[in-house]
Amino acid sequence: MLQHMPMKATMMTILIKMITSLKTMNTMNADYDGDADLMTMVVVVAAVMGIIIIIIMILMTMMVVLILLLVAMMMVVVVMMIMMMMMMMMMMMMMMMMMMMMMMVMMVVVVG
């Protein structure tokens, strides 16, 4: 924890410095006070965090949707393949049946 504290402190000071500089730039609120500054900093941080979280959520949802779409596509492809296979099998069976019938007819004709 102690190692992390200076880093955090420096970050805070940098943020405060940035906000103070921004405040001093616009001379409208000359009556400067530390509490409001802190509040603004907190608000800014919260806003940034919120935006980041929202972006992450959106990305996650997008990813989930994409994955679902991919799965659906795969399922469709698989089903199509199975259907094709079934059709092919049916065709083959039909062909075989036809061949058998032809053979039978030929045999009958030859015997006849």
PDB file of N, CA and C in Angstrom:
ATOM      1  N   MET A   1       0.841  -1.207   0.000  1.00  0.00           N
ATOM      2  CA  MET A   1       0.000   0.000   0.000  1.00  0.00           C
ATOM      3  C   MET A   1       0.872   1.252   0.000  1.00  0.00           C
ATOM      4  N   LEU A   2       1.921   1.217   0.843  1.00  0.00           N
ATOM      5  CA  LEU A   2       2.776   2.410   0.997  1.00  0.00           C
ATOM      6  C   LEU A   2       3.462   2.773  -0.319  1.00  0.00           C
ATOM      7  N   GLN A   3       3.814   1.759  -1.104  1.00  0.00           N
ATOM      8  CA  GLN A   3       4.462   2.027  -2.390  1.00  0.00           C
ATOM      9  C   GLN A   3       3.505   2.766  -3.327  1.00  0.00           C
ATOM     10  N   HIS A   4       2.225   2.404  -3.230  1.00  0.00           N
ATOM     11  CA  HIS A   4       1.227   2.971  -4.153  1.00  0.00           C
ATOM     12  C   HIS A   4       0.826   4.397  -3.777  1.00  0.00           C
ATOM     13  N   MET A   5       0.964   4.750  -2.486  1.00  0.00           N
ATOM     14  CA  MET A   5       0.470   6.045  -2.002  1.00  0.00           C
ATOM     15  C   MET A   5       1.097   7.230  -2.732  1.00  0.00           C
ATOM     16  N   PRO A   6       2.435   7.299  -2.877  1.00  0.00           N
ATOM     17  CA  PRO A   6       3.025   8.466  -3.557  1.00  0.00           C
ATOM     18  C   PRO A   6       2.492   8.639  -4.976  1.00  0.00           C
ATOM     19  N   MET A   7       2.319   7.514  -5.665  1.00  0.00           N
ATOM     20  CA  MET A   7       1.808   7.543  -7.034  1.00  0.00           C
ATOM     21  C   MET A   7       0.426   8.186  -7.052  1.00  0.00           C
ATOM     22  N   LYS A   8      -0.442   7.709  -6.141  1.00  0.00           N
ATOM     23  CA  LYS A   8      -1.805   8.238  -6.067  1.00  0.00           C
ATOM     24  C   LYS A   8      -1.769   9.729  -5.760  1.00  0.00           C
ATOM     25  N   ALA A   9      -0.918  10.103  -4.792  1.00  0.00           N
ATOM     26  CA  ALA A   9      -0.809  11.502  -4.374  1.00  0.00           C
ATOM     27  C   ALA A   9      -0.406  12.368  -5.568  1.00  0.00           C
ATOM     28  N   THR A  10       0.585  11.900  -6.317  1.00  0.00           N
ATOM     29  CA  THR A  10       1.064  12.673  -7.475  1.00  0.00           C
ATOM     30  C   THR A  10      -0.057  12.816  -8.500  1.00  0.00           C
ATOM     31  N   MET A  11      -0.791  11.726  -8.717  1.00  0.00           N
ATOM     32  CA  MET A  11      -1.902  11.761  -9.665  1.00  0.00           C
ATOM     33  C   MET A  11      -2.922  12.806  -9.247  1.00  0.00           C
ATOM     34  N   MET A  12      -3.258  12.785  -7.941  1.00  0.00           N
ATOM     35  CA  MET A  12      -4.242  13.726  -7.395  1.00  0.00           C
ATOM     36  C   MET A  12      -3.750  15.150  -7.593  1.00  0.00           C
ATOM     37  N   THR A  13      -2.480  15.385  -7.244  1.00  0.00           N
ATOM     38  CA  THR A  13      -1.912  16.742  -7.347  1.00  0.00           C
ATOM     39  C   THR A  13      -1.940  17.214  -8.794  1.00  0.00           C
ATOM     40  N   ILE A  14      -1.617  16.308  -9.710  1.00  0.00           N
ATOM     41  CA  ILE A  14      -1.609  16.663 -11.139  1.00  0.00           C
ATOM     42  C   ILE A  14      -3.016  17.056 -11.565  1.00  0.00           C
ATOM     43  N   LEU A  15      -4.002  16.233 -11.141  1.00  0.00           N
ATOM     44  CA  LEU A  15      -5.402  16.516 -11.480  1.00  0.00           C
ATOM     45  C   LEU A  15      -5.815  17.875 -10.936  1.00  0.00           C
ATOM     46  N   ILE A  16      -5.457  18.105  -9.648  1.00  0.00           N
ATOM     47  CA  ILE A  16      -5.826  19.369  -8.990  1.00  0.00           C
ATOM     48  C   ILE A  16      -5.189  20.535  -9.736  1.00  0.00           C
ATOM     49  N   LYS A  17      -3.902  20.371 -10.076  1.00  0.00           N
ATOM     50  CA  LYS A  17      -3.174  21.427 -10.802  1.00  0.00           C
ATOM     51  C   LYS A  17      -3.863  21.724 -12.129  1.00  0.00           C
ATOM     52  N   MET A  18      -4.211  20.656 -12.851  1.00  0.00           N
ATOM     53  CA  MET A  18      -4.876  20.822 -14.145  1.00  0.00           C
ATOM     54  C   MET A  18      -6.162  21.613 -13.984  1.00  0.00           C
ATOM     55  N   ILE A  19      -6.978  21.210 -12.989  1.00  0.00           N
ATOM     56  CA  ILE A  19      -8.291  21.841 -12.799  1.00  0.00           C
ATOM     57  C   ILE A  19      -8.115  23.285 -12.342  1.00  0.00           C
ATOM     58  N   THR A  20      -7.134  23.502 -11.442  1.00  0.00           N
ATOM     59  CA  THR A  20      -6.884  24.871 -10.951  1.00  0.00           C
ATOM     60  C   THR A  20      -6.463  25.770 -12.111  1.00  0.00           C
ATOM     61  N   SER A  21      -5.616  25.228 -12.985  1.00  0.00           N
ATOM     62  CA  SER A  21      -5.163  26.012 -14.145  1.00  0.00           C
ATOM     63  C   SER A  21      -6.361  26.355 -15.021  1.00  0.00           C
ATOM     64  N   LEU A  22      -7.246  25.359 -15.221  1.00  0.00           N
ATOM     65  CA  LEU A  22      -8.453  25.590 -16.014  1.00  0.00           C
ATOM     66  C   LEU A  22      -9.304  26.677 -15.374  1.00  0.00           C
ATOM     67  N   LYS A  23      -9.441  26.595 -14.033  1.00  0.00           N
ATOM     68  CA  LYS A  23     -10.264  27.567 -13.295  1.00  0.00           C
ATOM     69  C   LYS A  23      -9.663  28.963 -13.409  1.00  0.00           C
ATOM     70  N   THR A  24      -8.339  29.056 -13.229  1.00  0.00           N
ATOM     71  CA  THR A  24      -7.677  30.367 -13.271  1.00  0.00           C
ATOM     72  C   THR A  24      -7.753  30.959 -14.680  1.00  0.00           C
ATOM     73  N   MET A  25      -7.783  30.094 -15.693  1.00  0.00           N
ATOM     74  CA  MET A  25      -7.869  30.570 -17.078  1.00  0.00           C
ATOM     75  C   MET A  25      -9.157  31.357 -17.295  1.00  0.00           C
ATOM     76  N   ASN A  26     -10.301  30.768 -16.896  1.00  0.00           N
ATOM     77  CA  ASN A  26     -11.553  31.524 -17.027  1.00  0.00           C
ATOM     78  C   ASN A  26     -11.736  32.381 -15.774  1.00  0.00           C
ATOM     79  N   THR A  27     -11.645  33.691 -15.960  1.00  0.00           N
ATOM     80  CA  THR A  27     -11.599  34.649 -14.838  1.00  0.00           C
ATOM     81  C   THR A  27     -12.996  34.965 -14.302  1.00  0.00           C
ATOM     82  N   MET A  28     -14.011  34.248 -14.746  1.00  0.00           N
ATOM     83  CA  MET A  28     -15.384  34.495 -14.293  1.00  0.00           C
ATOM     84  C   MET A  28     -15.504  34.209 -12.797  1.00  0.00           C
ATOM     85  N   ASN A  29     -15.059  33.034 -12.382  1.00  0.00           N
ATOM     86  CA  ASN A  29     -15.138  32.694 -10.946  1.00  0.00           C
ATOM     87  C   ASN A  29     -13.784  32.993 -10.292  1.00  0.00           C
ATOM     88  N   ALA A  30     -13.598  34.259  -9.970  1.00  0.00           N
ATOM     89  CA  ALA A  30     -12.347  34.698  -9.335  1.00  0.00           C
ATOM     90  C   ALA A  30     -12.307  34.225  -7.888  1.00  0.00           C
ATOM     91  N   ASP A  31     -13.506  34.106  -7.275  1.00  0.00           N
ATOM     92  CA  ASP A  31     -13.562  33.641  -5.874  1.00  0.00           C
ATOM     93  C   ASP A  31     -13.281  32.137  -5.849  1.00  0.00           C
ATOM     94  N   TYR A  32     -11.981  31.848  -5.790  1.00  0.00           N
ATOM     95  CA  TYR A  32     -11.524  30.457  -5.854  1.00  0.00           C
ATOM     96  C   TYR A  32     -11.540  29.831  -4.465  1.00  0.00           C
ATOM     97  N   ASP A  33     -12.085  28.611  -4.379  1.00  0.00           N
ATOM     98  CA  ASP A  33     -12.049  27.875  -3.104  1.00  0.00           C
ATOM     99  C   ASP A  33     -11.766  26.395  -3.382  1.00  0.00           C
ATOM    100  N   GLY A  34     -11.080  25.761  -2.434  1.00  0.00           N
ATOM    101  CA  GLY A  34     -10.568  24.405  -2.616  1.00  0.00           C
ATOM    102  C   GLY A  34     -11.657  23.352  -2.695  1.00  0.00           C
ATOM    103  N   ASP A  35     -12.725  23.518  -1.909  1.00  0.00           N
ATOM    104  CA  ASP A  35     -13.783  22.498  -1.827  1.00  0.00           C
ATOM    105  C   ASP A  35     -14.466  22.304  -3.182  1.00  0.00           C
ATOM    106  N   ALA A  36     -14.825  23.415  -3.810  1.00  0.00           N
ATOM    107  CA  ALA A  36     -15.473  23.358  -5.126  1.00  0.00           C
ATOM    108  C   ALA A  36     -14.535  22.677  -6.122  1.00  0.00           C
ATOM    109  N   ASP A  37     -13.243  22.991  -6.007  1.00  0.00           N
ATOM    110  CA  ASP A  37     -12.232  22.401  -6.885  1.00  0.00           C
ATOM    111  C   ASP A  37     -12.249  20.877  -6.737  1.00  0.00           C
ATOM    112  N   LEU A  38     -12.246  20.443  -5.499  1.00  0.00           N
ATOM    113  CA  LEU A  38     -12.279  19.005  -5.220  1.00  0.00           C
ATOM    114  C   LEU A  38     -13.530  18.385  -5.822  1.00  0.00           C
ATOM    115  N   MET A  39     -14.644  19.054  -5.632  1.00  0.00           N
ATOM    116  CA  MET A  39     -15.917  18.563  -6.163  1.00  0.00           C
ATOM    117  C   MET A  39     -15.838  18.415  -7.680  1.00  0.00           C
ATOM    118  N   THR A  40     -15.319  19.447  -8.335  1.00  0.00           N
ATOM    119  CA  THR A  40     -15.210  19.416  -9.801  1.00  0.00           C
ATOM    120  C   THR A  40     -14.336  18.241 -10.227  1.00  0.00           C
ATOM    121  N   MET A  41     -13.221  18.042  -9.498  1.00  0.00           N
ATOM    122  CA  MET A  41     -12.306  16.946  -9.814  1.00  0.00           C
ATOM    123  C   MET A  41     -13.050  15.612  -9.714  1.00  0.00           C
ATOM    124  N   VAL A  42     -13.778  15.452  -8.606  1.00  0.00           N
ATOM    125  CA  VAL A  42     -14.529  14.208  -8.369  1.00  0.00           C
ATOM    126  C   VAL A  42     -15.532  13.988  -9.492  1.00  0.00           C
ATOM    127  N   VAL A  43     -16.225  15.068  -9.848  1.00  0.00           N
ATOM    128  CA  VAL A  43     -17.242  14.995 -10.902  1.00  0.00           C
ATOM    129  C   VAL A  43     -16.601  14.575 -12.220  1.00  0.00           C
ATOM    130  N   VAL A  44     -15.464  15.201 -12.535  1.00  0.00           N
ATOM    131  CA  VAL A  44     -14.754  14.897 -13.788  1.00  0.00           C
ATOM    132  C   VAL A  44     -14.348  13.426 -13.809  1.00  0.00           C
ATOM    133  N   VAL A  45     -13.756  12.981 -12.702  1.00  0.00           N
ATOM    134  CA  VAL A  45     -13.295  11.588 -12.602  1.00  0.00           C
ATOM    135  C   VAL A  45     -14.481  10.633 -12.772  1.00  0.00           C
ATOM    136  N   ALA A  46     -15.576  10.954 -12.070  1.00  0.00           N
ATOM    137  CA  ALA A  46     -16.773  10.112 -12.127  1.00  0.00           C
ATOM    138  C   ALA A  46     -17.309  10.044 -13.556  1.00  0.00           C
ATOM    139  N   ALA A  47     -17.332  11.207 -14.207  1.00  0.00           N
ATOM    140  CA  ALA A  47     -17.840  11.275 -15.584  1.00  0.00           C
ATOM    141  C   ALA A  47     -16.980  10.407 -16.502  1.00  0.00           C
ATOM    142  N   VAL A  48     -15.666  10.550 -16.360  1.00  0.00           N
ATOM    143  CA  VAL A  48     -14.733   9.784 -17.202  1.00  0.00           C
ATOM    144  C   VAL A  48     -14.940   8.287 -16.974  1.00  0.00           C
ATOM    145  N   MET A  49     -15.021   7.910 -15.689  1.00  0.00           N
ATOM    146  CA  MET A  49     -15.213   6.502 -15.325  1.00  0.00           C
ATOM    147  C   MET A  49     -16.514   5.976 -15.924  1.00  0.00           C
ATOM    148  N   GLY A  50     -17.560   6.789 -15.785  1.00  0.00           N
ATOM    149  CA  GLY A  50     -18.873   6.415 -16.306  1.00  0.00           C
ATOM    150  C   GLY A  50     -18.827   6.176 -17.796  1.00  0.00           C
ATOM    151  N   ILE A  51     -18.175   7.101 -18.491  1.00  0.00           N
ATOM    152  CA  ILE A  51     -18.074   6.998 -19.954  1.00  0.00           C
ATOM    153  C   ILE A  51     -17.334   5.718 -20.329  1.00  0.00           C
ATOM    154  N   ILE A  52     -16.216   5.467 -19.607  1.00  0.00           N
ATOM    155  CA  ILE A  52     -15.391   4.286 -19.902  1.00  0.00           C
ATOM    156  C   ILE A  52     -16.224   3.018 -19.689  1.00  0.00           C
ATOM    157  N   ILE A  53     -16.962   3.003 -18.556  1.00  0.00           N
ATOM    158  CA  ILE A  53     -17.771   1.821 -18.213  1.00  0.00           C
ATOM    159  C   ILE A  53     -18.832   1.589 -19.282  1.00  0.00           C
ATOM    160  N   ILE A  54     -19.474   2.697 -19.702  1.00  0.00           N
ATOM    161  CA  ILE A  54     -20.532   2.597 -20.719  1.00  0.00           C
ATOM    162  C   ILE A  54     -19.951   2.032 -22.014  1.00  0.00           C
ATOM    163  N   ILE A  55     -18.766   2.551 -22.398  1.00  0.00           N
ATOM    164  CA  ILE A  55     -18.112   2.094 -23.636  1.00  0.00           C
ATOM    165  C   ILE A  55     -17.820   0.595 -23.534  1.00  0.00           C
ATOM    166  N   ILE A  56     -17.298   0.189 -22.353  1.00  0.00           N
ATOM    167  CA  ILE A  56     -16.955  -1.223 -22.151  1.00  0.00           C
ATOM    168  C   ILE A  56     -18.213  -2.085 -22.271  1.00  0.00           C
ATOM    169  N   MET A  57     -19.302  -1.605 -21.641  1.00  0.00           N
ATOM    170  CA  MET A  57     -20.578  -2.335 -21.686  1.00  0.00           C
ATOM    171  C   MET A  57     -21.032  -2.507 -23.125  1.00  0.00           C
ATOM    172  N   ILE A  58     -20.962  -1.399 -23.886  1.00  0.00           N
ATOM    173  CA  ILE A  58     -21.402  -1.432 -25.285  1.00  0.00           C
ATOM    174  C   ILE A  58     -20.559  -2.441 -26.064  1.00  0.00           C
ATOM    175  N   LEU A  59     -19.240  -2.377 -25.838  1.00  0.00           N
ATOM    176  CA  LEU A  59     -18.332  -3.288 -26.534  1.00  0.00           C
ATOM    177  C   LEU A  59     -18.670  -4.738 -26.193  1.00  0.00           C
ATOM    178  N   MET A  60     -18.922  -4.991 -24.898  1.00  0.00           N
ATOM    179  CA  MET A  60     -19.250  -6.342 -24.446  1.00  0.00           C
ATOM    180  C   MET A  60     -20.515  -6.834 -25.140  1.00  0.00           C
ATOM    181  N   THR A  61     -21.523  -5.959 -25.148  1.00  0.00           N
ATOM    182  CA  THR A  61     -22.796  -6.341 -25.775  1.00  0.00           C
ATOM    183  C   THR A  61     -22.580  -6.639 -27.254  1.00  0.00           C
ATOM    184  N   MET A  62     -21.781  -5.791 -27.906  1.00  0.00           N
ATOM    185  CA  MET A  62     -21.480  -5.972 -29.325  1.00  0.00           C
ATOM    186  C   MET A  62     -20.812  -7.326 -29.537  1.00  0.00           C
ATOM    187  N   MET A  63     -19.849  -7.626 -28.674  1.00  0.00           N
ATOM    188  CA  MET A  63     -19.117  -8.888 -28.774  1.00  0.00           C
ATOM    189  C   MET A  63     -20.082 -10.066 -28.640  1.00  0.00           C
ATOM    190  N   VAL A  64     -20.966  -9.973 -27.634  1.00  0.00           N
ATOM    191  CA  VAL A  64     -21.928 -11.054 -27.378  1.00  0.00           C
ATOM    192  C   VAL A  64     -22.819 -11.248 -28.597  1.00  0.00           C
ATOM    193  N   VAL A  65     -23.285 -10.113 -29.137  1.00  0.00           N
ATOM    194  CA  VAL A  65     -24.175 -10.156 -30.306  1.00  0.00           C
ATOM    195  C   VAL A  65     -23.451 -10.800 -31.486  1.00  0.00           C
ATOM    196  N   LEU A  66     -22.189 -10.376 -31.679  1.00  0.00           N
ATOM    197  CA  LEU A  66     -21.395 -10.912 -32.785  1.00  0.00           C
ATOM    198  C   LEU A  66     -21.209 -12.416 -32.630  1.00  0.00           C
ATOM    199  N   ILE A  67     -20.902 -12.825 -31.386  1.00  0.00           N
ATOM    200  CA  ILE A  67     -20.685 -14.254 -31.125  1.00  0.00           C
ATOM    201  C   ILE A  67     -21.963 -15.031 -31.425  1.00  0.00           C
ATOM    202  N   LEU A  68     -23.094 -14.469 -30.957  1.00  0.00           N
ATOM    203  CA  LEU A  68     -24.392 -15.122 -31.190  1.00  0.00           C
ATOM    204  C   LEU A  68     -24.664 -15.245 -32.686  1.00  0.00           C
ATOM    205  N   LEU A  69     -24.367 -14.158 -33.406  1.00  0.00           N
ATOM    206  CA  LEU A  69     -24.582 -14.160 -34.852  1.00  0.00           C
ATOM    207  C   LEU A  69     -23.722 -15.231 -35.514  1.00  0.00           C
ATOM    208  N   LEU A  70     -22.455 -15.287 -35.075  1.00  0.00           N
ATOM    209  CA  LEU A  70     -21.541 -16.285 -35.627  1.00  0.00           C
ATOM    210  C   LEU A  70     -22.071 -17.690 -35.374  1.00  0.00           C
ATOM    211  N   VAL A  71     -22.530 -17.912 -34.132  1.00  0.00           N
ATOM    212  CA  VAL A  71     -23.057 -19.232 -33.764  1.00  0.00           C
ATOM    213  C   VAL A  71     -24.262 -19.570 -34.638  1.00  0.00           C
ATOM    214  N   ALA A  72     -25.138 -18.573 -34.805  1.00  0.00           N
ATOM    215  CA  ALA A  72     -26.341 -18.772 -35.621  1.00  0.00           C
ATOM    216  C   ALA A  72     -25.949 -19.125 -37.056  1.00  0.00           C
ATOM    217  N   MET A  73     -24.970 -18.376 -37.579  1.00  0.00           N
ATOM    218  CA  MET A  73     -24.495 -18.617 -38.940  1.00  0.00           C
ATOM    219  C   MET A  73     -23.956 -20.038 -39.056  1.00  0.00           C
ATOM    220  N   MET A  74     -23.161 -20.426 -38.063  1.00  0.00           N
ATOM    221  CA  MET A  74     -22.573 -21.763 -38.059  1.00  0.00           C
ATOM    222  C   MET A  74     -23.676 -22.820 -38.059  1.00  0.00           C
ATOM    223  N   MET A  75     -24.675 -22.588 -37.196  1.00  0.00           N
ATOM    224  CA  MET A  75     -25.796 -23.528 -37.095  1.00  0.00           C
ATOM    225  C   MET A  75     -26.493 -23.648 -38.442  1.00  0.00           C
ATOM    226  N   VAL A  76     -26.737 -22.492 -39.054  1.00  0.00           N
ATOM    227  CA  VAL A  76     -27.424 -22.474 -40.354  1.00  0.00           C
ATOM    228  C   VAL A  76     -26.607 -23.252 -41.378  1.00  0.00           C
ATOM    229  N   VAL A  77     -25.290 -22.982 -41.373  1.00  0.00           N
ATOM    230  CA  VAL A  77     -24.398 -23.653 -42.330  1.00  0.00           C
ATOM    231  C   VAL A  77     -24.442 -25.162 -42.107  1.00  0.00           C
ATOM    232  N   VAL A  78     -24.360 -25.547 -40.827  1.00  0.00           N
ATOM    233  CA  VAL A  78     -24.364 -26.975 -40.483  1.00  0.00           C
ATOM    234  C   VAL A  78     -25.673 -27.619 -40.948  1.00  0.00           C
ATOM    235  N   VAL A  79     -26.779 -26.918 -40.653  1.00  0.00           N
ATOM    236  CA  VAL A  79     -28.100 -27.438 -41.043  1.00  0.00           C
ATOM    237  C   VAL A  79     -28.169 -27.591 -42.559  1.00  0.00           C
ATOM    238  N   MET A  80     -27.670 -26.569 -43.259  1.00  0.00           N
ATOM    239  CA  MET A  80     -27.670 -26.594 -44.723  1.00  0.00           C
ATOM    240  C   MET A  80     -26.866 -27.790 -45.219  1.00  0.00           C
ATOM    241  N   MET A  81     -25.702 -27.983 -44.593  1.00  0.00           N
ATOM    242  CA  MET A  81     -24.834 -29.091 -44.979  1.00  0.00           C
ATOM    243  C   MET A  81     -25.568 -30.415 -44.781  1.00  0.00           C
ATOM    244  N   ILE A  82     -26.217 -30.525 -43.607  1.00  0.00           N
ATOM    245  CA  ILE A  82     -26.934 -31.772 -43.299  1.00  0.00           C
ATOM    246  C   ILE A  82     -28.041 -31.991 -44.325  1.00  0.00           C
ATOM    247  N   MET A  83     -28.760 -30.912 -44.625  1.00  0.00           N
ATOM    248  CA  MET A  83     -29.851 -30.985 -45.599  1.00  0.00           C
ATOM    249  C   MET A  83     -29.310 -31.444 -46.944  1.00  0.00           C
ATOM    250  N   MET A  84     -28.182 -30.840 -47.330  1.00  0.00           N
ATOM    251  CA  MET A  84     -27.555 -31.187 -48.607  1.00  0.00           C
ATOM    252  C   MET A  84     -27.190 -32.667 -48.608  1.00  0.00           C
ATOM    253  N   MET A  85     -26.607 -33.105 -47.491  1.00  0.00           N
ATOM    254  CA  MET A  85     -26.199 -34.502 -47.371  1.00  0.00           C
ATOM    255  C   MET A  85     -27.416 -35.410 -47.508  1.00  0.00           C
ATOM    256  N   MET A  86     -28.491 -35.019 -46.806  1.00  0.00           N
ATOM    257  CA  MET A  86     -29.730 -35.803 -46.847  1.00  0.00           C
ATOM    258  C   MET A  86     -30.246 -35.868 -48.278  1.00  0.00           C
ATOM    259  N   MET A  87     -30.233 -34.721 -48.936  1.00  0.00           N
ATOM    260  CA  MET A  87     -30.719 -34.639 -50.312  1.00  0.00           C
ATOM    261  C   MET A  87     -29.883 -35.549 -51.195  1.00  0.00           C
ATOM    262  N   MET A  88     -28.571 -35.466 -51.002  1.00  0.00           N
ATOM    263  CA  MET A  88     -27.654 -36.276 -51.797  1.00  0.00           C
ATOM    264  C   MET A  88     -27.954 -37.755 -51.570  1.00  0.00           C
ATOM    265  N   MET A  89     -28.144 -38.100 -50.283  1.00  0.00           N
ATOM    266  CA  MET A  89     -28.429 -39.487 -49.928  1.00  0.00           C
ATOM    267  C   MET A  89     -29.719 -39.936 -50.604  1.00  0.00           C
ATOM    268  N   MET A  90     -30.721 -39.068 -50.521  1.00  0.00           N
ATOM    269  CA  MET A  90     -32.021 -39.373 -51.118  1.00  0.00           C
ATOM    270  C   MET A  90     -31.856 -39.583 -52.617  1.00  0.00           C
ATOM    271  N   MET A  91     -31.095 -38.677 -53.229  1.00  0.00           N
ATOM    272  CA  MET A  91     -30.867 -38.749 -54.673  1.00  0.00           C
ATOM    273  C   MET A  91     -30.180 -40.069 -55.004  1.00  0.00           C
ATOM    274  N   MET A  92     -29.170 -40.393 -54.197  1.00  0.00           N
ATOM    275  CA  MET A  92     -28.415 -41.619 -54.419  1.00  0.00           C
ATOM    276  C   MET A  92     -29.352 -42.824 -54.311  1.00  0.00           C
ATOM    277  N   MET A  93     -30.190 -42.777 -53.270  1.00  0.00           N
ATOM    278  CA  MET A  93     -31.136 -43.873 -53.044  1.00  0.00           C
ATOM    279  C   MET A  93     -32.072 -43.997 -54.237  1.00  0.00           C
ATOM    280  N   MET A  94     -32.559 -42.855 -54.691  1.00  0.00           N
ATOM    281  CA  MET A  94     -33.483 -42.826 -55.826  1.00  0.00           C
ATOM    282  C   MET A  94     -32.793 -43.417 -57.047  1.00  0.00           C
ATOM    283  N   MET A  95     -31.548 -42.988 -57.252  1.00  0.00           N
ATOM    284  CA  MET A  95     -30.774 -43.461 -58.398  1.00  0.00           C
ATOM    285  C   MET A  95     -30.613 -44.973 -58.305  1.00  0.00           C
ATOM    286  N   MET A  96     -30.283 -45.424 -57.093  1.00  0.00           N
ATOM    287  CA  MET A  96     -30.075 -46.849 -56.873  1.00  0.00           C
ATOM    288  C   MET A  96     -31.363 -47.610 -57.184  1.00  0.00           C
ATOM    289  N   MET A  97     -32.465 -47.056 -56.679  1.00  0.00           N
ATOM    290  CA  MET A  97     -33.775 -47.685 -56.896  1.00  0.00           C
ATOM    291  C   MET A  97     -34.064 -47.757 -58.386  1.00  0.00           C
ATOM    292  N   MET A  98     -33.796 -46.659 -59.064  1.00  0.00           N
ATOM    293  CA  MET A  98     -34.045 -46.577 -60.504  1.00  0.00           C
ATOM    294  C   MET A  98     -33.207 -47.628 -61.210  1.00  0.00           C
ATOM    295  N   MET A  99     -31.939 -47.701 -60.800  1.00  0.00           N
ATOM    296  CA  MET A  99     -31.011 -48.649 -61.410  1.00  0.00           C
ATOM    297  C   MET A  99     -31.530 -50.070 -61.198  1.00  0.00           C
ATOM    298  N   MET A 100     -31.963 -50.327 -59.966  1.00  0.00           N
ATOM    299  CA  MET A 100     -32.472 -51.654 -59.624  1.00  0.00           C
ATOM    300  C   MET A 100     -33.682 -51.980 -60.496  1.00  0.00           C
ATOM    301  N   MET A 101     -34.566 -50.990 -60.614  1.00  0.00           N
ATOM    302  CA  MET A 101     -35.780 -51.168 -61.410  1.00  0.00           C
ATOM    303  C   MET A 101     -35.399 -51.473 -62.852  1.00  0.00           C
ATOM    304  N   MET A 102     -34.447 -50.712 -63.368  1.00  0.00           N
ATOM    305  CA  MET A 102     -33.994 -50.869 -64.746  1.00  0.00           C
ATOM    306  C   MET A 102     -33.430 -52.271 -64.925  1.00  0.00           C
ATOM    307  N   MET A 103     -32.627 -52.686 -63.931  1.00  0.00           N
ATOM    308  CA  MET A 103     -31.993 -54.000 -63.988  1.00  0.00           C
ATOM    309  C   MET A 103     -33.072 -55.081 -64.029  1.00  0.00           C
ATOM    310  N   MET A 104     -34.065 -54.891 -63.155  1.00  0.00           N
ATOM    311  CA  MET A 104     -35.168 -55.854 -63.074  1.00  0.00           C
ATOM    312  C   MET A 104     -35.883 -55.929 -64.416  1.00  0.00           C
ATOM    313  N   VAL A 105     -36.161 -54.762 -64.981  1.00  0.00           N
ATOM    314  CA  VAL A 105     -36.870 -54.690 -66.266  1.00  0.00           C
ATOM    315  C   VAL A 105     -36.044 -55.389 -67.333  1.00  0.00           C
ATOM    316  N   MET A 106     -34.730 -55.083 -67.319  1.00  0.00           N
ATOM    317  CA  MET A 106     -33.818 -55.663 -68.306  1.00  0.00           C
ATOM    318  C   MET A 106     -33.837 -57.185 -68.176  1.00  0.00           C
ATOM    319  N   MET A 107     -33.764 -57.646 -66.919  1.00  0.00           N
ATOM    320  CA  MET A 107     -33.746 -59.082 -66.647  1.00  0.00           C
ATOM    321  C   MET A 107     -35.027 -59.718 -67.190  1.00  0.00           C
ATOM    322  N   VAL A 108     -36.138 -59.052 -66.881  1.00  0.00           N
ATOM    323  CA  VAL A 108     -37.444 -59.566 -67.325  1.00  0.00           C
ATOM    324  C   VAL A 108     -37.471 -59.634 -68.843  1.00  0.00           C
ATOM    325  N   VAL A 109     -37.004 -58.538 -69.468  1.00  0.00           N
ATOM    326  CA  VAL A 109     -37.007 -58.458 -70.940  1.00  0.00           C
ATOM    327  C   VAL A 109     -36.123 -59.563 -71.503  1.00  0.00           C
ATOM    328  N   VAL A 110     -34.917 -59.699 -70.924  1.00  0.00           N
ATOM    329  CA  VAL A 110     -33.956 -60.698 -71.412  1.00  0.00           C
ATOM    330  C   VAL A 110     -34.555 -62.089 -71.249  1.00  0.00           C
ATOM    331  N   VAL A 111     -35.093 -62.345 -70.058  1.00  0.00           N
ATOM    332  CA  VAL A 111     -35.701 -63.655 -69.778  1.00  0.00           C
ATOM    333  C   VAL A 111     -36.872 -63.879 -70.729  1.00  0.00           C
ATOM    334  N   GLY A 112     -37.669 -62.795 -70.875  1.00  0.00           N
ATOM    335  CA  GLY A 112     -38.833 -62.871 -71.754  1.00  0.00           C
ATOM    336  C   GLY A 112     -38.363 -63.189 -73.164  1.00  0.00           C
TER     337      GLY A 112
END
